[in-house]
Amino acid sequence: MSSLTITAISIILTSIWHFNRGDKLRKTKDIKKYIWPYHRNIKDIDGYINFYSKMYFSEGVFLITLGIFIILNECYFDLSIRILTILFFIFFILILIGSTIIEKKIKKFL
């Protein structure tokens, strides 16, 4: 096994951790334990918990997709550096857009 396959497997295991964390947050409703940027003055606690559990789920799905893509790229596709660079910049732009959307939604609960 190469280092990229081991990295992809660790990414998939991290995604399982995200799924577990979102599920525990939804069941226990313990904001202090499962949400790191915890705000003290939350107006809608149930909506805040629901939002963060959905975020954990979407992060888990994204990480599984990334891990599978890494494994498939190494075994079947073998894409060139130019294509991987373009995909990285698209991915980075999507992360920036997602972070602004998340910040706007968090402010709705405060």
PDB file of N, CA, C and O in Angstrom, residues 39 41-52 102 104-110:
ATOM      1  N   HIS A  39     -20.818  29.320  21.482  1.00  0.00           N
ATOM      2  CA  HIS A  39     -21.239  30.669  21.856  1.00  0.00           C
ATOM      3  C   HIS A  39     -22.183  30.571  23.047  1.00  0.00           C
ATOM      4  O   HIS A  39     -23.028  29.697  23.116  1.00  0.00           O
ATOM      5  N   ASN A  41     -24.449  32.899  24.145  1.00  0.00           N
ATOM      6  CA  ASN A  41     -25.776  33.514  24.008  1.00  0.00           C
ATOM      7  C   ASN A  41     -26.450  33.035  22.723  1.00  0.00           C
ATOM      8  O   ASN A  41     -26.476  33.719  21.727  1.00  0.00           O
ATOM      9  N   ILE A  42     -27.037  31.854  22.790  1.00  0.00           N
ATOM     10  CA  ILE A  42     -27.722  31.249  21.649  1.00  0.00           C
ATOM     11  C   ILE A  42     -29.222  31.394  21.872  1.00  0.00           C
ATOM     12  O   ILE A  42     -29.738  31.040  22.936  1.00  0.00           O
ATOM     13  N   LYS A  43     -29.923  31.906  20.870  1.00  0.00           N
ATOM     14  CA  LYS A  43     -31.369  32.089  20.987  1.00  0.00           C
ATOM     15  C   LYS A  43     -32.123  30.787  20.740  1.00  0.00           C
ATOM     16  O   LYS A  43     -33.016  30.427  21.476  1.00  0.00           O
ATOM     17  N   ASP A  44     -31.765  30.077  19.683  1.00  0.00           N
ATOM     18  CA  ASP A  44     -32.461  28.849  19.290  1.00  0.00           C
ATOM     19  C   ASP A  44     -31.488  27.674  19.416  1.00  0.00           C
ATOM     20  O   ASP A  44     -30.764  27.343  18.483  1.00  0.00           O
ATOM     21  N   ILE A  45     -31.477  27.024  20.587  1.00  0.00           N
ATOM     22  CA  ILE A  45     -30.512  25.947  20.838  1.00  0.00           C
ATOM     23  C   ILE A  45     -30.793  24.729  19.966  1.00  0.00           C
ATOM     24  O   ILE A  45     -29.878  24.125  19.419  1.00  0.00           O
ATOM     25  N   ASP A  46     -32.069  24.362  19.792  1.00  0.00           N
ATOM     26  CA  ASP A  46     -32.386  23.188  18.968  1.00  0.00           C
ATOM     27  C   ASP A  46     -31.994  23.407  17.505  1.00  0.00           C
ATOM     28  O   ASP A  46     -31.474  22.503  16.856  1.00  0.00           O
ATOM     29  N   GLY A  47     -32.229  24.601  16.990  1.00  0.00           N
ATOM     30  CA  GLY A  47     -31.831  24.903  15.619  1.00  0.00           C
ATOM     31  C   GLY A  47     -30.322  24.912  15.470  1.00  0.00           C
ATOM     32  O   GLY A  47     -29.779  24.455  14.451  1.00  0.00           O
ATOM     33  N   TYR A  48     -29.625  25.403  16.489  1.00  0.00           N
ATOM     34  CA  TYR A  48     -28.163  25.442  16.488  1.00  0.00           C
ATOM     35  C   TYR A  48     -27.592  24.023  16.478  1.00  0.00           C
ATOM     36  O   TYR A  48     -26.681  23.706  15.724  1.00  0.00           O
ATOM     37  N   ILE A  49     -28.159  23.154  17.305  1.00  0.00           N
ATOM     38  CA  ILE A  49     -27.720  21.757  17.358  1.00  0.00           C
ATOM     39  C   ILE A  49     -28.022  21.060  16.045  1.00  0.00           C
ATOM     40  O   ILE A  49     -27.193  20.309  15.515  1.00  0.00           O
ATOM     41  N   ASN A  50     -29.193  21.300  15.488  1.00  0.00           N
ATOM     42  CA  ASN A  50     -29.565  20.692  14.211  1.00  0.00           C
ATOM     43  C   ASN A  50     -28.627  21.155  13.096  1.00  0.00           C
ATOM     44  O   ASN A  50     -28.194  20.358  12.264  1.00  0.00           O
ATOM     45  N   PHE A  51     -28.296  22.446  13.098  1.00  0.00           N
ATOM     46  CA  PHE A  51     -27.388  22.990  12.091  1.00  0.00           C
ATOM     47  C   PHE A  51     -26.014  22.339  12.185  1.00  0.00           C
ATOM     48  O   PHE A  51     -25.438  21.923  11.179  1.00  0.00           O
ATOM     49  N   TYR A  52     -25.470  22.226  13.391  1.00  0.00           N
ATOM     50  CA  TYR A  52     -24.147  21.640  13.544  1.00  0.00           C
ATOM     51  C   TYR A  52     -24.143  20.142  13.270  1.00  0.00           C
ATOM     52  O   TYR A  52     -23.164  19.610  12.746  1.00  0.00           O
ATOM     53  N   ILE A 102     -21.712  29.400   6.109  1.00  0.00           N
ATOM     54  CA  ILE A 102     -21.801  28.903   7.480  1.00  0.00           C
ATOM     55  C   ILE A 102     -21.775  30.057   8.476  1.00  0.00           C
ATOM     56  O   ILE A 102     -22.551  30.077   9.437  1.00  0.00           O
ATOM     57  N   LYS A 104     -22.819  33.097   8.014  1.00  0.00           N
ATOM     58  CA  LYS A 104     -24.108  33.793   7.958  1.00  0.00           C
ATOM     59  C   LYS A 104     -25.180  33.005   8.702  1.00  0.00           C
ATOM     60  O   LYS A 104     -26.012  33.582   9.401  1.00  0.00           O
ATOM     61  N   LYS A 105     -25.163  31.657   8.564  1.00  0.00           N
ATOM     62  CA  LYS A 105     -26.172  30.852   9.242  1.00  0.00           C
ATOM     63  C   LYS A 105     -25.960  30.809  10.746  1.00  0.00           C
ATOM     64  O   LYS A 105     -26.920  30.751  11.511  1.00  0.00           O
ATOM     65  N   ILE A 106     -24.701  30.830  11.195  1.00  0.00           N
ATOM     66  CA  ILE A 106     -24.435  30.834  12.632  1.00  0.00           C
ATOM     67  C   ILE A 106     -24.947  32.113  13.267  1.00  0.00           C
ATOM     68  O   ILE A 106     -25.503  32.100  14.368  1.00  0.00           O
ATOM     69  N   LYS A 107     -24.792  33.237  12.582  1.00  0.00           N
ATOM     70  CA  LYS A 107     -25.249  34.522  13.119  1.00  0.00           C
ATOM     71  C   LYS A 107     -26.763  34.553  13.281  1.00  0.00           C
ATOM     72  O   LYS A 107     -27.286  35.311  14.082  1.00  0.00           O
ATOM     73  N   LYS A 108     -27.477  33.698  12.527  1.00  0.00           N
ATOM     74  CA  LYS A 108     -28.932  33.628  12.651  1.00  0.00           C
ATOM     75  C   LYS A 108     -29.341  33.075  14.013  1.00  0.00           C
ATOM     76  O   LYS A 108     -30.384  33.440  14.549  1.00  0.00           O
ATOM     77  N   PHE A 109     -28.509  32.225  14.614  1.00  0.00           N
ATOM     78  CA  PHE A 109     -28.844  31.616  15.896  1.00  0.00           C
ATOM     79  C   PHE A 109     -28.381  32.434  17.091  1.00  0.00           C
ATOM     80  O   PHE A 109     -28.711  32.121  18.214  1.00  0.00           O
ATOM     81  N   LEU A 110     -27.586  33.451  16.857  1.00  0.00           N
ATOM     82  CA  LEU A 110     -27.061  34.240  17.981  1.00  0.00           C
ATOM     83  C   LEU A 110     -27.864  35.485  18.215  1.00  0.00           C
ATOM     84  O   LEU A 110     -28.521  36.005  17.407  1.00  0.00           O
TER      85      LEU A 110
END
